[in-house]
Amino acid sequence: MIERDFDTAFIADLALREKQIQQNYRPIIAVHKWFARRPGTLFRGLLLSEFVNAPLRDSFYRAHDLSGIRIGDPFMGGGTPLIEANRVGCHVVGRDINPMSYWIVKREIEHLDLDAYRAVGDTLVRTLDEQIGRFYRTRCSHCGSQDAHVKYFLWVKVMNCSQCREEISLFPGYLVSGDKRHPMNVLVCGECGQLTEVEDGKNPGVCKQCGRSLSRTGPAKRNHCPCPRCGRIHGYPDAGAGPPRHRLFAMEYHCPRCRTRQKGRFFKIPDPEDLARLDEVESMGKRLQPTFVPDDPIPGGDETNRLHRWGYRYYREMFNSRQLVGLELSCRFIAAQPDERIRNALATNLSDLLRYQNMLCRYDSMALKSLDIFSVHGFPVGLIQCESNLLGIPGRANGENVGSGGWSNIITKFVKAKSYCLQPFEIQHRSGRKVVIEISGEWIGETSRLFPAVKSRGVDLACSDAAVADLEPGSLDAVLTDPPYFGNVQYAELTDFCYVWLRKLAGRGVPEFSTGSTRNPAELTGNENMGRGLEHFTRGLSSVFRKMAIALKPGAPMAFTYHHNRLEAYYPVAVAVLDSGLTCSASLPCPAEMGASIHISGTKSSVVDTVFVCRSTGKIPAKWIVGSPEGLAGLVREDLEKLRGGNFSPTAGDLRCIIYGHLVRLAVWDLRKGWNRDLETAHRLGRVEEWIRAFGGLESVERHLRDVISTIPHVQQAIAQEAQSSYREPPSEVSF
């Protein structure tokens, strides 16, 4: 059982390592971007803890066949729980209201002839190179070769002065490259636009071209920028002016001829030939008469309103002419492929490629790479945008591509992802070394050419609301899922960016793509624009949990991950579990985010999820049922020790989420008798809130963790400690 056999320290260590470079541990995630994927190691740990009678540290690296076991996931998202269950032979049942989720998980699990796919993918890249490869070439500034490949085009937003009509470049800063990945700092001159390499980034000196003083700081600040000619201050953005305009001001390129002789990277300003190519591709785009470029408008929303403020009204406006031409030609090639699975795989690749091929990508001047549009869980409109080479640049000795965001990159990652399906592996750390351990006998898919004796596995996927799913009562051996965390990620608003392209390319005859948007009124994610608050989230989560409770066999677990920075966002979890008639038998901490993630780093957000385990009947250790903040603090201390045993150093945000998990678990335990799920939603939420307040809430538990709080990052003010309480010796287990 999970409650007894889950090894928190062991899984925490694996999950933390996995989240640093997730596609090295679980290459399957490279099939397509999904937001906030939880670690596959976590769900493998939950599965084996529940169904394998052996210590988790031993069973984790062995092959297992759990055929005959049925696992459900009502919020399948990127498919991690289902993939882990399918890998060990389980019959999987997945539901998600978002058609992009259904499409992605289907592509992850279905078998694909990789040799045939690779051949067609290579043909695609060669064809595109013949058609538009010249638009991604430039003259090398060192050797004069015309065959240098542009890695990244750097663009700055521009506007015209309303007074003197001078073009204003909205530079927030002039640093193109820091000196961590390149021998020197590279700055663009705000006067003449030339690039200059300097040793001292803080005191850069003067421009080598015009002799003007260089600066790291640009003129655009707090949505205002002065005109360089007349000094008039202009505000931005201007939604009424339409989508923003951009000027190409620099490029990073790769020269195969000079690469071995040149230290660092290659940078240049666009020369007349580069600018002429822009005119040529724009003319080509007008002649092309695109049939696959979507003309869908961008609906308003919590995230998309940010695009509206910048004047974007249609999805196609988020791409420049070169990107639109390349994507249109790519779609035409894909649509012409006769093999359905290869065609669908390449369509999925194009959908994933979009996150690098748009004018909202940014350039990391320290890491010297493109940051895709979804490097944060939103639509980040910056002043400096980065355009990646659409084709990709093969050429490293180890077979890796140069740069990122191109077709060759996407195809290479996809091959690795689907190869992992044929031969999954785990990574073990021994004396500071990573050791790849192949798990012979496990595989991912409905069928496998390596295991012809296994005709097929049960794979039941559907794009539908799990609250109304047609599931047989008592048919599931477990539910493993990762539900939305209230309003943390606006899944539908973000996935529409890819969906409008994918639907036009591959949606004909696909019932799941019948709607023009992935948005659905029944989506659980909190959304102010659509009027979906805490009560909507509670009702939806409750409906799904009630359906899952009926579908579960007696005593079978429903385990799900959750975290949020606000305690009130946990109230719906308690209500939903109580409404389902299940009891929360455990709340287990596990790191599930990457601390260095752009949307996490530098914030007080937690990287620790609570894994809630719920059952209809069972036994739990009596020591987990505490009646005071002091007792709960003792459980938190145990959790912290387990996490530290997994080489994880919790922050104040992590501590807070661990406390929230225990408060919810205890609230469910105390409120389950006499709970009335027919009361108004607000009343049920209020009962949970009242119970937690009466218990003492977060602050009272923190008072008993004063010593811990004073030693971890993002500390809170120490609070006076309350008096100790005495306890009688309780029984070792409590039944429910």
PDB file of N, CA, C and O in Angstrom, residues 35 138 233 271 276 282 295 301 340 380 504 622 632 709 718 724:
ATOM      1  N   PHE A  35       2.007  21.540 -19.919  1.00  0.00           N
ATOM      2  CA  PHE A  35       2.389  22.440 -18.844  1.00  0.00           C
ATOM      3  C   PHE A  35       2.435  21.728 -17.500  1.00  0.00           C
ATOM      4  O   PHE A  35       1.563  20.935 -17.161  1.00  0.00           O
ATOM      5  N   THR A 138      23.658  33.398 -43.984  1.00  0.00           N
ATOM      6  CA  THR A 138      24.224  34.742 -43.912  1.00  0.00           C
ATOM      7  C   THR A 138      25.712  34.676 -44.226  1.00  0.00           C
ATOM      8  O   THR A 138      26.305  33.594 -44.246  1.00  0.00           O
ATOM      9  N   ILE A 233       8.273  61.851 -24.690  1.00  0.00           N
ATOM     10  CA  ILE A 233       8.067  60.575 -24.011  1.00  0.00           C
ATOM     11  C   ILE A 233       6.834  59.884 -24.585  1.00  0.00           C
ATOM     12  O   ILE A 233       5.757  60.484 -24.683  1.00  0.00           O
ATOM     13  N   ASP A 271      23.422  42.575 -42.569  1.00  0.00           N
ATOM     14  CA  ASP A 271      24.004  43.313 -43.671  1.00  0.00           C
ATOM     15  C   ASP A 271      22.945  43.513 -44.752  1.00  0.00           C
ATOM     16  O   ASP A 271      21.813  43.021 -44.626  1.00  0.00           O
ATOM     17  N   ALA A 276      17.741  42.242 -47.553  1.00  0.00           N
ATOM     18  CA  ALA A 276      17.099  41.930 -48.829  1.00  0.00           C
ATOM     19  C   ALA A 276      16.322  40.609 -48.736  1.00  0.00           C
ATOM     20  O   ALA A 276      15.267  40.454 -49.368  1.00  0.00           O
ATOM     21  N   GLU A 282       8.989  38.207 -47.647  1.00  0.00           N
ATOM     22  CA  GLU A 282       7.693  38.865 -47.499  1.00  0.00           C
ATOM     23  C   GLU A 282       6.921  38.801 -48.819  1.00  0.00           C
ATOM     24  O   GLU A 282       5.713  38.531 -48.836  1.00  0.00           O
ATOM     25  N   ASP A 295      -6.735  31.661 -39.405  1.00  0.00           N
ATOM     26  CA  ASP A 295      -7.234  33.031 -39.364  1.00  0.00           C
ATOM     27  C   ASP A 295      -8.124  33.267 -38.138  1.00  0.00           C
ATOM     28  O   ASP A 295      -8.904  34.207 -38.097  1.00  0.00           O
ATOM     29  N   GLY A 301      -9.217  36.642 -22.391  1.00  0.00           N
ATOM     30  CA  GLY A 301      -8.990  35.691 -21.317  1.00  0.00           C
ATOM     31  C   GLY A 301      -7.963  36.215 -20.334  1.00  0.00           C
ATOM     32  O   GLY A 301      -7.325  37.257 -20.561  1.00  0.00           O
ATOM     33  N   GLU A 340      -1.032   7.604 -42.288  1.00  0.00           N
ATOM     34  CA  GLU A 340      -1.759   8.400 -41.293  1.00  0.00           C
ATOM     35  C   GLU A 340      -0.944   8.635 -40.021  1.00  0.00           C
ATOM     36  O   GLU A 340      -0.909   9.749 -39.498  1.00  0.00           O
ATOM     37  N   PRO A 380       4.326  35.813 -22.557  1.00  0.00           N
ATOM     38  CA  PRO A 380       5.208  36.919 -22.155  1.00  0.00           C
ATOM     39  C   PRO A 380       5.578  37.796 -23.349  1.00  0.00           C
ATOM     40  O   PRO A 380       6.366  37.396 -24.197  1.00  0.00           O
ATOM     41  N   LYS A 504      -6.355  22.867 -38.153  1.00  0.00           N
ATOM     42  CA  LYS A 504      -6.436  23.132 -39.584  1.00  0.00           C
ATOM     43  C   LYS A 504      -5.616  22.116 -40.383  1.00  0.00           C
ATOM     44  O   LYS A 504      -5.984  21.764 -41.497  1.00  0.00           O
ATOM     45  N   ALA A 622      -2.072   5.462  13.492  1.00  0.00           N
ATOM     46  CA  ALA A 622      -2.791   6.328  14.435  1.00  0.00           C
ATOM     47  C   ALA A 622      -2.040   7.620  14.711  1.00  0.00           C
ATOM     48  O   ALA A 622      -2.661   8.654  14.992  1.00  0.00           O
ATOM     49  N   LEU A 632       0.656  18.334  14.617  1.00  0.00           N
ATOM     50  CA  LEU A 632       0.843  18.461  13.172  1.00  0.00           C
ATOM     51  C   LEU A 632       2.262  18.900  12.855  1.00  0.00           C
ATOM     52  O   LEU A 632       2.875  18.404  11.903  1.00  0.00           O
ATOM     53  N   ILE A 709      11.852  27.304  10.576  1.00  0.00           N
ATOM     54  CA  ILE A 709      11.601  28.477   9.741  1.00  0.00           C
ATOM     55  C   ILE A 709      12.790  29.430   9.751  1.00  0.00           C
ATOM     56  O   ILE A 709      13.107  30.065   8.743  1.00  0.00           O
ATOM     57  N   ALA A 718       9.745  34.951  13.244  1.00  0.00           N
ATOM     58  CA  ALA A 718       9.549  33.940  14.267  1.00  0.00           C
ATOM     59  C   ALA A 718       8.418  34.328  15.207  1.00  0.00           C
ATOM     60  O   ALA A 718       8.235  35.488  15.561  1.00  0.00           O
ATOM     61  N   GLN A 724       3.653  23.047  25.538  1.00  0.00           N
ATOM     62  CA  GLN A 724       3.561  21.661  25.119  1.00  0.00           C
ATOM     63  C   GLN A 724       2.313  21.007  25.696  1.00  0.00           C
ATOM     64  O   GLN A 724       1.842  21.360  26.757  1.00  0.00           O
TER      65      GLN A 724
END
